[in-house]
mmCIF file of C-alpha atoms in Angstrom:
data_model
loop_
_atom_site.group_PDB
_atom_site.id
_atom_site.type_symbol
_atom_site.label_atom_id
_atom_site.label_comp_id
_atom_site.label_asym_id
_atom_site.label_seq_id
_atom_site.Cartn_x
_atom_site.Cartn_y
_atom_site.Cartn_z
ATOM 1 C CA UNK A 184 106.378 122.776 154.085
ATOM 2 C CA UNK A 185 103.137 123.424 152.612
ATOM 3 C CA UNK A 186 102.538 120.296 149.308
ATOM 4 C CA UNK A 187 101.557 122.035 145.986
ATOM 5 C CA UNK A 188 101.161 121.643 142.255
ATOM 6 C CA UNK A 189 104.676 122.221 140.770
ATOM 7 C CA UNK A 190 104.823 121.977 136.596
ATOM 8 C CA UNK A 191 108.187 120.024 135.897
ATOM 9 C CA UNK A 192 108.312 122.061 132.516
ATOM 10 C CA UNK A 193 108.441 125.930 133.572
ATOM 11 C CA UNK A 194 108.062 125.472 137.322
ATOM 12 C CA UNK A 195 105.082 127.185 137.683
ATOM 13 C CA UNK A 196 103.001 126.788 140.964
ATOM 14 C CA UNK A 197 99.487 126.339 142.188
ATOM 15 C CA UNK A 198 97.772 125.518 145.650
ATOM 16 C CA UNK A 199 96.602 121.818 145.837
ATOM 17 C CA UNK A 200 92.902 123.469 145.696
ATOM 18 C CA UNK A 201 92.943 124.601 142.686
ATOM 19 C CA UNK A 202 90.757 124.260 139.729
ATOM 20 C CA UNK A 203 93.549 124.286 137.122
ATOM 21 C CA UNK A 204 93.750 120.693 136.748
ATOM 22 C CA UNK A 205 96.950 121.334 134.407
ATOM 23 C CA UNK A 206 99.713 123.971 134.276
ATOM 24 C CA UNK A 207 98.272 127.201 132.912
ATOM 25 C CA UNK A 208 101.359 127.900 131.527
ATOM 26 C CA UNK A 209 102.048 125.493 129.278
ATOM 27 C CA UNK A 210 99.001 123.129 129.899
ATOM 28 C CA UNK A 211 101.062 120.515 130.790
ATOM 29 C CA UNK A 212 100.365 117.484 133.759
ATOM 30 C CA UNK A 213 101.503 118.325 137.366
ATOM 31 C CA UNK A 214 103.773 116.764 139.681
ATOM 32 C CA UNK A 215 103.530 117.463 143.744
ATOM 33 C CA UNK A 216 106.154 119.645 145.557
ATOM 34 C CA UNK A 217 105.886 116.787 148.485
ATOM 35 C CA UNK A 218 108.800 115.395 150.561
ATOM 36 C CA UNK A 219 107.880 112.384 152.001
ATOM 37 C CA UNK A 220 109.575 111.274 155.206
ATOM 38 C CA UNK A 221 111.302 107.174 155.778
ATOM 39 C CA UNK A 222 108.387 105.036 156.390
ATOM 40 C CA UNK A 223 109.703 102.605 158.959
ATOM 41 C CA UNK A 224 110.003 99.164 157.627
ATOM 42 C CA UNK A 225 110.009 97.525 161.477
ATOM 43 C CA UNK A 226 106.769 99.171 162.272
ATOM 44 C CA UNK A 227 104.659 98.089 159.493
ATOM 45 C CA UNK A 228 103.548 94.934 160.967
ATOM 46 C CA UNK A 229 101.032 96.235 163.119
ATOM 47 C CA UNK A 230 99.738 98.809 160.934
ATOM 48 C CA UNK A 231 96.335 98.818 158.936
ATOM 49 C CA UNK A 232 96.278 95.765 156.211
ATOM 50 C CA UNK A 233 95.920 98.761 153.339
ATOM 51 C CA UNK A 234 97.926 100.539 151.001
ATOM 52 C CA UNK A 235 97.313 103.822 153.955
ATOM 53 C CA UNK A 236 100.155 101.489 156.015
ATOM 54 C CA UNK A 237 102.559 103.819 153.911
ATOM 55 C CA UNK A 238 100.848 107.090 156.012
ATOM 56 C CA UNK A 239 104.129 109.060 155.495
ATOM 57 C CA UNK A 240 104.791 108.443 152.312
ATOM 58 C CA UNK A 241 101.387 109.797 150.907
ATOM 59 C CA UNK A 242 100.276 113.556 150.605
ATOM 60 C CA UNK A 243 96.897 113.235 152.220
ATOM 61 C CA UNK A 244 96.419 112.245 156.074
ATOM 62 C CA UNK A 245 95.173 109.594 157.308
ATOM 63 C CA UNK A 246 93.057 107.935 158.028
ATOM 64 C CA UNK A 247 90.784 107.703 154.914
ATOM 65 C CA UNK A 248 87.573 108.214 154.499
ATOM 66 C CA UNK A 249 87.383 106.775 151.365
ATOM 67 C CA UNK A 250 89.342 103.522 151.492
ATOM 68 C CA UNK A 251 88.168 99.963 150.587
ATOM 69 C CA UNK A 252 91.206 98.311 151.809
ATOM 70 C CA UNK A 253 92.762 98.298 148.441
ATOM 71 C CA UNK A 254 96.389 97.392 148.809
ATOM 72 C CA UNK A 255 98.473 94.548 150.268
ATOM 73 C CA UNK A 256 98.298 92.280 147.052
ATOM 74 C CA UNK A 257 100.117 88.936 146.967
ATOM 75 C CA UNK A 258 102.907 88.483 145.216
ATOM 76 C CA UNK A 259 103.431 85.013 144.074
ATOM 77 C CA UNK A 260 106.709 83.529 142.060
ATOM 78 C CA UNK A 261 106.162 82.278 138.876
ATOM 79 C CA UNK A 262 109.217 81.342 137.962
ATOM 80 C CA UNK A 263 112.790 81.038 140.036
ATOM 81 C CA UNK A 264 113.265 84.384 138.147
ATOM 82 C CA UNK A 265 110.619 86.027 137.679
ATOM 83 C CA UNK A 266 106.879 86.871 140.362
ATOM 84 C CA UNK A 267 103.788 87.922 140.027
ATOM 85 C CA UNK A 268 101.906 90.637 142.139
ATOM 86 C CA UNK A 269 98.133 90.442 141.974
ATOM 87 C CA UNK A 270 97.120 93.775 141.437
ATOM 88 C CA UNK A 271 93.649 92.451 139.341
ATOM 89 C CA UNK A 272 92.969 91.425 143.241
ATOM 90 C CA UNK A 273 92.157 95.038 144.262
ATOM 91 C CA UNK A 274 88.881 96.000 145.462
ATOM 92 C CA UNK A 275 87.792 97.353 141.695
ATOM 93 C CA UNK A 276 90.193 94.293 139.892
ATOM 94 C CA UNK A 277 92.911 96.671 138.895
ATOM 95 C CA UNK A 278 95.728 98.586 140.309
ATOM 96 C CA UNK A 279 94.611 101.497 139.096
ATOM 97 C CA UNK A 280 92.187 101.766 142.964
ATOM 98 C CA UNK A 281 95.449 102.845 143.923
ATOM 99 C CA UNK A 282 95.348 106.030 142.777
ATOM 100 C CA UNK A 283 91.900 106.648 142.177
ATOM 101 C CA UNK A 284 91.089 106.219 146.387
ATOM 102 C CA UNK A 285 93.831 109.230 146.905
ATOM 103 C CA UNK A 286 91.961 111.267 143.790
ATOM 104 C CA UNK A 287 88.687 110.636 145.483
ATOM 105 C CA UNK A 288 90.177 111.354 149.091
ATOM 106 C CA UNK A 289 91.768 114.451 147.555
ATOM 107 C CA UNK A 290 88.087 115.671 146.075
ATOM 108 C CA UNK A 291 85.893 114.934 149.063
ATOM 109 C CA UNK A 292 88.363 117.307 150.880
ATOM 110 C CA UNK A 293 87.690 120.020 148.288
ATOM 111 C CA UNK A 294 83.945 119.490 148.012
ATOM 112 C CA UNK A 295 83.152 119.749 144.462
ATOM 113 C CA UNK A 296 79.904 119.799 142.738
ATOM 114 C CA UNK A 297 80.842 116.876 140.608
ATOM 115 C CA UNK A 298 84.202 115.358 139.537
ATOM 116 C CA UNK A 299 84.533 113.890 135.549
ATOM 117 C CA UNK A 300 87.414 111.246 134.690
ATOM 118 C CA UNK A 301 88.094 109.821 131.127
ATOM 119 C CA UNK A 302 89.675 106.278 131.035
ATOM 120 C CA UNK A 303 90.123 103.403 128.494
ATOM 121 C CA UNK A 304 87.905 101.679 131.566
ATOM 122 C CA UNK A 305 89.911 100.106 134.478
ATOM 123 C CA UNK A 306 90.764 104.015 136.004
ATOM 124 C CA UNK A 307 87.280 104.963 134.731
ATOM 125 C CA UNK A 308 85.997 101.824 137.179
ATOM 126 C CA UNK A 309 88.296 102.691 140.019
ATOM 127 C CA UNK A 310 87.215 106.149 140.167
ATOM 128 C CA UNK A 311 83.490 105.641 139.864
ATOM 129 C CA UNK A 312 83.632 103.057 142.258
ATOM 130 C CA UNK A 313 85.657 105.436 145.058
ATOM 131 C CA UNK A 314 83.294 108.484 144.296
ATOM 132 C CA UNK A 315 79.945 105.594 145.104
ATOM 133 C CA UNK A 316 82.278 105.319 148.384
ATOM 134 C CA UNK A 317 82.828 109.453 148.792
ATOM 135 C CA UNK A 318 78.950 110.276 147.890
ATOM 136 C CA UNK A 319 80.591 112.375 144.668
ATOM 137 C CA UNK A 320 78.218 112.633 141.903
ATOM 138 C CA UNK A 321 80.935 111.548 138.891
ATOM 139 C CA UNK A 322 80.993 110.992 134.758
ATOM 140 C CA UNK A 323 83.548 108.851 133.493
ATOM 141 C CA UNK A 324 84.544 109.733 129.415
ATOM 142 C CA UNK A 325 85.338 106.556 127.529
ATOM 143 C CA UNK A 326 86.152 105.352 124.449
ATOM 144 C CA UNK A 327 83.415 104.154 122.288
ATOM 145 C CA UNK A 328 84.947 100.600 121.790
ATOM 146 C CA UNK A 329 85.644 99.891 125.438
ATOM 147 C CA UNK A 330 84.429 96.614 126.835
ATOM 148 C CA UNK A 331 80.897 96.333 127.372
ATOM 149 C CA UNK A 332 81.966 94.578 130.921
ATOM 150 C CA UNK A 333 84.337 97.875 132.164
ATOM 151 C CA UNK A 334 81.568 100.114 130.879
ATOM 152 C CA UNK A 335 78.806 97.905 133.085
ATOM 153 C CA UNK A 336 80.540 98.310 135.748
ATOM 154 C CA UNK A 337 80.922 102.119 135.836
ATOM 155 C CA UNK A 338 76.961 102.260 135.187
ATOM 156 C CA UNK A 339 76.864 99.749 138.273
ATOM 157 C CA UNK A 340 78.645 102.298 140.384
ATOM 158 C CA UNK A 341 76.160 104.816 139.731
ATOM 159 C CA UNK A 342 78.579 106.801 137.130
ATOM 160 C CA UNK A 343 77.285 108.475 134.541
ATOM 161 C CA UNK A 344 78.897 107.185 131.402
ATOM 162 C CA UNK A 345 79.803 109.449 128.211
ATOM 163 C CA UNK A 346 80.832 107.179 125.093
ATOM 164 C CA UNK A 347 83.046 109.363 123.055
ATOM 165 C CA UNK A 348 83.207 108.465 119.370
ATOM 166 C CA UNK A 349 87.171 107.656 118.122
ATOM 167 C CA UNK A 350 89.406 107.040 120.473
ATOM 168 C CA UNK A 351 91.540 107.768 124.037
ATOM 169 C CA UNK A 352 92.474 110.863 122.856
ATOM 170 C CA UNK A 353 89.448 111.966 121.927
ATOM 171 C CA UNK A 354 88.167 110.528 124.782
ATOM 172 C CA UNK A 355 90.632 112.491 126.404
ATOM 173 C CA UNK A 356 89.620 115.934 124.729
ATOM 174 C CA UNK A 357 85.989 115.655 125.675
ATOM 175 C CA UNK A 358 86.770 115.142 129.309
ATOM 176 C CA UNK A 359 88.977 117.927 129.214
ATOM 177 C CA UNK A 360 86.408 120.605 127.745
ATOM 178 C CA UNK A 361 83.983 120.003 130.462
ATOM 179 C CA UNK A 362 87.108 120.083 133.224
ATOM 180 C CA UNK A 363 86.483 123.675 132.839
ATOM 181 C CA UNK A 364 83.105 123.776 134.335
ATOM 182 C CA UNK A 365 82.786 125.705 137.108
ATOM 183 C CA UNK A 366 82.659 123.337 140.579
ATOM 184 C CA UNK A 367 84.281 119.955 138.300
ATOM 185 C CA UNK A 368 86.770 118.029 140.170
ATOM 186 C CA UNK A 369 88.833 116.483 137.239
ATOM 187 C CA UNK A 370 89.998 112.760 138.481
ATOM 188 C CA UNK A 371 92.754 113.005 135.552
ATOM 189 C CA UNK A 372 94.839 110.133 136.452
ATOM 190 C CA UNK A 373 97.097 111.347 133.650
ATOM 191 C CA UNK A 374 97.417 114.954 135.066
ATOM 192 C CA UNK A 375 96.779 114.860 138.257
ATOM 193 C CA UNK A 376 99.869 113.594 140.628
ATOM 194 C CA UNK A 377 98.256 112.575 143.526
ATOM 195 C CA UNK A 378 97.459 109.401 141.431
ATOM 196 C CA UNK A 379 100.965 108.756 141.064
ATOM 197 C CA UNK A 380 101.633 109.424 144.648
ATOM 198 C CA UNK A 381 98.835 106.155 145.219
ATOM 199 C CA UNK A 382 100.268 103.656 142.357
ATOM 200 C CA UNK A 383 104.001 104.287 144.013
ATOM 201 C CA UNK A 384 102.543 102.084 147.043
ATOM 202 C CA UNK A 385 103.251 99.003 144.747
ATOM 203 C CA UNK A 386 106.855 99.363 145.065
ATOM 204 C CA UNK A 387 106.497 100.193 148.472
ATOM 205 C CA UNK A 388 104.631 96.601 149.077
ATOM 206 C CA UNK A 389 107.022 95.138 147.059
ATOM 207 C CA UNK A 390 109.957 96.882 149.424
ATOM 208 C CA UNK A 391 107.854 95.294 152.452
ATOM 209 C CA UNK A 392 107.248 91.783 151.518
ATOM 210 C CA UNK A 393 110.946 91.703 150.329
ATOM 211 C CA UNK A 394 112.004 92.324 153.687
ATOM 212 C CA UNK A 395 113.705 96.149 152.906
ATOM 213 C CA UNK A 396 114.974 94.733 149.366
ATOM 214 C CA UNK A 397 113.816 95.446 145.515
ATOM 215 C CA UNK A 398 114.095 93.284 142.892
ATOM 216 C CA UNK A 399 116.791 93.673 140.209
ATOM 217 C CA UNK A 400 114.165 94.702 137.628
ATOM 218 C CA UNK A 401 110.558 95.915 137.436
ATOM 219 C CA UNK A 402 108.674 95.469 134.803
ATOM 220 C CA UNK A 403 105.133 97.697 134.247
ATOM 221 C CA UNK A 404 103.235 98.211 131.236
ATOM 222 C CA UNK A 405 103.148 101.634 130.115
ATOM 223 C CA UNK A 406 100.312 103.591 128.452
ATOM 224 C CA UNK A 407 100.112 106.783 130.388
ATOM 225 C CA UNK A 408 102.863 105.539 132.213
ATOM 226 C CA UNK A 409 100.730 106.099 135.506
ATOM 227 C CA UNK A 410 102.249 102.589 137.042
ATOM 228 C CA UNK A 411 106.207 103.651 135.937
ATOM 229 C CA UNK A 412 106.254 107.007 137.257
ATOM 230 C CA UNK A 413 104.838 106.125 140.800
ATOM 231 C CA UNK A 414 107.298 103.170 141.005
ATOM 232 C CA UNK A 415 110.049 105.794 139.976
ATOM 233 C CA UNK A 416 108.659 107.734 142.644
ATOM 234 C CA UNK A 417 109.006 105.293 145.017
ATOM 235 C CA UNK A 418 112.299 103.719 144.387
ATOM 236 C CA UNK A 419 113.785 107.860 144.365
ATOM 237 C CA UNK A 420 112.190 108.163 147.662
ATOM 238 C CA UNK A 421 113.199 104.694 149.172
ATOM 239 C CA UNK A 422 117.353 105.273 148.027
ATOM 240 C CA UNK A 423 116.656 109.149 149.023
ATOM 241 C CA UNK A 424 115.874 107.713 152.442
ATOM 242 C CA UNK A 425 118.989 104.917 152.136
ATOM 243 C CA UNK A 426 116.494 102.252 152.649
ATOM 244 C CA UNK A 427 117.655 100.496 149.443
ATOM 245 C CA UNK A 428 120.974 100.019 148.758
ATOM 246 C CA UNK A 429 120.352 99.493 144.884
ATOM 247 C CA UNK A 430 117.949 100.806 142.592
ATOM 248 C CA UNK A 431 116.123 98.302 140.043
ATOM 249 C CA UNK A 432 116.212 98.547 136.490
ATOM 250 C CA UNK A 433 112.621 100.167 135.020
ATOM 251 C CA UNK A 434 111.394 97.844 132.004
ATOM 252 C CA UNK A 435 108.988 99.405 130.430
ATOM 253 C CA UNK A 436 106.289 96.829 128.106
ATOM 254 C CA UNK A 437 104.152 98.837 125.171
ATOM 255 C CA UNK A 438 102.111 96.292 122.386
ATOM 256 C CA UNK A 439 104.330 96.457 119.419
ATOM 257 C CA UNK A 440 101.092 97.807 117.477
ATOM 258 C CA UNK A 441 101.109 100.778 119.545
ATOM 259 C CA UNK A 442 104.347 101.797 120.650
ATOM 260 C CA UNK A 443 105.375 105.768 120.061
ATOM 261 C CA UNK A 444 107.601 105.478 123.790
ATOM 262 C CA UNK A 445 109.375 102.255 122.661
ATOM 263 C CA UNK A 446 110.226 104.262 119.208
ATOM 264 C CA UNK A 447 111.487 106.765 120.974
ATOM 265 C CA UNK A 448 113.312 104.998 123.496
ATOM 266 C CA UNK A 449 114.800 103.311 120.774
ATOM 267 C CA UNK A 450 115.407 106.509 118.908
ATOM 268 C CA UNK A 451 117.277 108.306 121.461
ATOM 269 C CA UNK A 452 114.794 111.210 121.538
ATOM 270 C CA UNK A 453 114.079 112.927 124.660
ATOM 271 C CA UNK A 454 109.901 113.463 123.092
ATOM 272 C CA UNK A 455 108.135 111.141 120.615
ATOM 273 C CA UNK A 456 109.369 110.860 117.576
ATOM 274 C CA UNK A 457 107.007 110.518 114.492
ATOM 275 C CA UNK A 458 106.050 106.902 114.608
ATOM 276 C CA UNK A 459 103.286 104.155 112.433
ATOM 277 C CA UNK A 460 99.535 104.831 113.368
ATOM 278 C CA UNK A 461 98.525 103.007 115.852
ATOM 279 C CA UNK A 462 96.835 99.865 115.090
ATOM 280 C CA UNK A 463 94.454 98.215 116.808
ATOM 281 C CA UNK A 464 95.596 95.838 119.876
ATOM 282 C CA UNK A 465 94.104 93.597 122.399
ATOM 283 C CA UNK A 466 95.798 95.546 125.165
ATOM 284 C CA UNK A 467 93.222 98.647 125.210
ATOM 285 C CA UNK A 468 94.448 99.859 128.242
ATOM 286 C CA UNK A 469 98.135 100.484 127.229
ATOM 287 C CA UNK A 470 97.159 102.294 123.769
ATOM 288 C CA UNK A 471 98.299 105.718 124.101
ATOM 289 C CA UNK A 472 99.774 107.518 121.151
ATOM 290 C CA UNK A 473 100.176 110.425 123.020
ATOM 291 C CA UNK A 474 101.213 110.401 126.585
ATOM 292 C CA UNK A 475 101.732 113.390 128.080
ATOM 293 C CA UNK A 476 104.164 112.559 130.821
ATOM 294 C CA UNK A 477 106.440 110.789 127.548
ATOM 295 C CA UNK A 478 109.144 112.977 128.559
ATOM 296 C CA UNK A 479 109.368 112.059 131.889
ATOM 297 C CA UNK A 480 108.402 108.171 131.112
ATOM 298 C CA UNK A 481 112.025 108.387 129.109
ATOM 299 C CA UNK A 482 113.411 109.793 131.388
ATOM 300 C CA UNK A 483 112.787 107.646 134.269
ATOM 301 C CA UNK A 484 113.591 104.733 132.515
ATOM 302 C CA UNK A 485 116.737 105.978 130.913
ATOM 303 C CA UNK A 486 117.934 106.951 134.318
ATOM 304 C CA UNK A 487 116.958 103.980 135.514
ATOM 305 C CA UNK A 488 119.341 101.862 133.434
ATOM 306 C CA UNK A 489 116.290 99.896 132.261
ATOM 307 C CA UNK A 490 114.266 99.457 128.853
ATOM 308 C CA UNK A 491 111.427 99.073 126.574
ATOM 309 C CA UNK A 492 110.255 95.742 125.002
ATOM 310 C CA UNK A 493 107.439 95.438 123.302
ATOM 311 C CA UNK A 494 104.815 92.397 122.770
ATOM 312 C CA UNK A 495 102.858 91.575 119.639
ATOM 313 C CA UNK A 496 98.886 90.283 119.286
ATOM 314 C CA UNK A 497 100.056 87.006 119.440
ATOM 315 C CA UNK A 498 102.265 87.054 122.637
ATOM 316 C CA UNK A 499 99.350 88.463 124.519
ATOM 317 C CA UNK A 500 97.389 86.055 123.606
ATOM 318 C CA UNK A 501 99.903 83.099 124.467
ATOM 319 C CA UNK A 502 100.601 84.901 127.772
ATOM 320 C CA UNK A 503 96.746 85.372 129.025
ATOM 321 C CA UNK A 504 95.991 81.205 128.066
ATOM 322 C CA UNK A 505 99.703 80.496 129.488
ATOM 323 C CA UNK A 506 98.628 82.655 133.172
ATOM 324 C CA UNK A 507 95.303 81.433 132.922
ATOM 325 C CA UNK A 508 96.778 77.959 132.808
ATOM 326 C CA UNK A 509 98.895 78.809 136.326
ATOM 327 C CA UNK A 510 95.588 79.747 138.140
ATOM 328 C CA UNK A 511 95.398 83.340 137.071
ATOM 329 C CA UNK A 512 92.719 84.871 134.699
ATOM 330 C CA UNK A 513 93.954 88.337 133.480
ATOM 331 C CA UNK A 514 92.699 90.660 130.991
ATOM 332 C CA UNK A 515 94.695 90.589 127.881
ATOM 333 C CA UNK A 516 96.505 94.316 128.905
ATOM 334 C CA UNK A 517 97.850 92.540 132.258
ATOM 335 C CA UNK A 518 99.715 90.215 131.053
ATOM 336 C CA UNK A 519 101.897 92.236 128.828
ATOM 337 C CA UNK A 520 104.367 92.117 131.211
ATOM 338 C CA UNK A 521 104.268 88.462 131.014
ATOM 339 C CA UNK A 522 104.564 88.085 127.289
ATOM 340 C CA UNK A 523 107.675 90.609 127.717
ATOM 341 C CA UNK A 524 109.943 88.869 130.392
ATOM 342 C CA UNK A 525 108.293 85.282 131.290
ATOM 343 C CA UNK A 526 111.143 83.351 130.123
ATOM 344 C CA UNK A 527 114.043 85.715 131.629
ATOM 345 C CA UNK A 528 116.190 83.645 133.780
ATOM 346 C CA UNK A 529 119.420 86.237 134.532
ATOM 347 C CA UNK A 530 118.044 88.296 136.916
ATOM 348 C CA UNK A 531 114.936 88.641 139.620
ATOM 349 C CA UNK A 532 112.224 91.105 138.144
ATOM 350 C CA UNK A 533 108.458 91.825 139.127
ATOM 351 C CA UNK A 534 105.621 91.438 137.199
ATOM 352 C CA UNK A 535 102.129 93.544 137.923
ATOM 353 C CA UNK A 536 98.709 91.256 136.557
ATOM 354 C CA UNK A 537 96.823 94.133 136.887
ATOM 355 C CA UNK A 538 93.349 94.132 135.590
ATOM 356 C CA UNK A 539 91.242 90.907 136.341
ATOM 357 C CA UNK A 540 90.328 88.862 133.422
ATOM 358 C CA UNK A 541 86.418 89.303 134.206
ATOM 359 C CA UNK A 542 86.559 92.707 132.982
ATOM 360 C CA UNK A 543 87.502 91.842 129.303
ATOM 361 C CA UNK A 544 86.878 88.237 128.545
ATOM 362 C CA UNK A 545 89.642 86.025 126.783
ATOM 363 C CA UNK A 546 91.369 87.262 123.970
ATOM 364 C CA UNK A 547 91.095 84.986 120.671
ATOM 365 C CA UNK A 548 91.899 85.665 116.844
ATOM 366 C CA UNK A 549 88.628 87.430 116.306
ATOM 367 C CA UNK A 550 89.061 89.617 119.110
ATOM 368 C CA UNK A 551 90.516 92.679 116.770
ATOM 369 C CA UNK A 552 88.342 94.402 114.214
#
């Protein structure tokens, strides 16, 4: 069956070539018509130490000519309840390499002239460093107020950097007006679901070094809900395949000062609800007010059986000096998790650290203007 663009609102269809980087019905995010076949769990050993291990659960063939070997984090416990997995160890210190690599696979197969991404920094850095790798000339969009450290590190990747005054959705709107340019690859790791299709390799790791079992609960920090959906992905694909016999509970972590899916989570609403503006929070990479995938983020935590929790200013920054303690530096939107579920002793769950603490510094009481 041939893999294409399938809009989950109106079902409208486009060829994976396309340079409608959103529905042009109702300018909504894509998902992939893809079925993905059992990936074996006794043949892995052998297989290439990378994420691309997982060749028939992805939408693009191997092998890659793009990789960097991201994948295959550790995962270490933390506590007899709860572990850790080490996505900040990726080759560009978050998990969000996992995604960009199958976005830049994905456009050196299509050949553009250039390819644009907007980011609150860590997908920004992951797909300016995996276009350096592809020899794609790329501009990232970011917010104005994103760390001077993410931003140096896009520059050092030979991005070109636009610094959009206001915030991620503004950021957000200015990426998306020059999408439209004839020959632009947009690396939206918001619309584009190949990106999911890459960040749904955590669970599958996860699956592996669990010997064919899940944990009771996952917990992932949700912005865009990039991390949630591909582990929803995964787990769907996994019990499709009756390779689990249980699927884990989704809990989903938001800061409490920016929070519109936890309100309406909490609400019962199927969309946001009207919630407080959005204040300002250590954890830049989670601050969304707007996501568009909220209706499926609800949805695949509702049908989960799972939850939201969310973390205040303070818990992050007890959580960051309490990891950092434990051997792990982590930048203050990584350990969100952390702050949510540390102390939870009734059941196993998962915890992703997944932006290094290089790229943001430590958070302290001045750290919020």
């Amino acid at each position: 069956m041939t893999t294409t663009y399938l809009c989950p609102a109106d079902g409208a269809r486009s060829p994976v070539d396309t340079d409608a980087w959103c529905c042009p019905v109702c300018q909504g995010p894509w998902d992939l018509d893809f079925e993905a076949p059992p990936v074996p769990l006794a043949s892995l050993p052998g297989r290439v130490p990378s994420l691309w291990r997982y060749e028939e659960a992805l939408p693009l063939p191997a092998p890659p000519l793009t990789s960097l070997g991201e994948g295959r984090t550790p995962l270490v416990r933390l506590t007899p309840s709860v572990s850790a997995k080490l996505d900040f160890l990726m080759p560009t210190l978050s998990f969000k390499g996992r995604g960009a690599v199958l976005l830049a696979e994905l456009a050196l197969r299509l050949g553009p002239e250039r390819v644009i991404a907007d980011s609150s920094g860590n997908a920004g850095t992951a797909v300016a460093a995996y276009c350096a790798r592809a020899g794609l000339p790329c501009t990232v969009y970011v917010p104005e107020a994103t760390s001077p450290k993410k931003t140096e590190q896009i520059r050092a990747h030979g991005a070109r950097l636009e610094r959009v005054p206001g915030g991620r959705e503004a950021t957000a709107l200015a990426a998306r007006a020059a999408a439209g340019t004839p020959g632009t690859f947009y690396a939206s790791h918001v619309h584009n679901p190949y990106f999911l299709h890459g960040t749904k390799t955590y669970v599958y790791e996860l699956w592996e070094d669990l010997g064919g079992h899940l944990p009771e609960a996952i917990a992932v920090p949700v912005g865009n809900g990039t991390l949630l959906l591909g582990a929803a992905l995964a787990i769907a694909e996994l019990y499709g395949h009756g390779l689990i016999a249980d699927r884990p509970a989704l809990i989903a972590v938001q800061a409490e000062a920016v929070s519109p899916l936890a309100t309406a989570f909490r609400a019962g609403a199927d969309e946001l609800v009207a919630a407080a503006d959005p204040a300002p929070t250590l954890a830049e990479g989670i601050a969304i007010p707007n996501p568009p995938r909220a209706r499926q983020i609800l949805r695949a935590v509702r049908e989960s059986g799972g939850t939201f929790l969310t973390v205040t200013e303070d818990q992050l920054r007890a959580a960051q000096l309490d990891l950092a303690a434990r051997g792990l530096f982590v930048e203050s939107t990584g350990v969100a998790c952390w702050a949510a579920v540390g102390g939870w002793s009734d059941r196993s769950v998962v915890v992703p650290l997944c932006g290094a603490g290089a790229k943001t510094g430590l958070a302290d009481s001045g750290s919020l203007t």
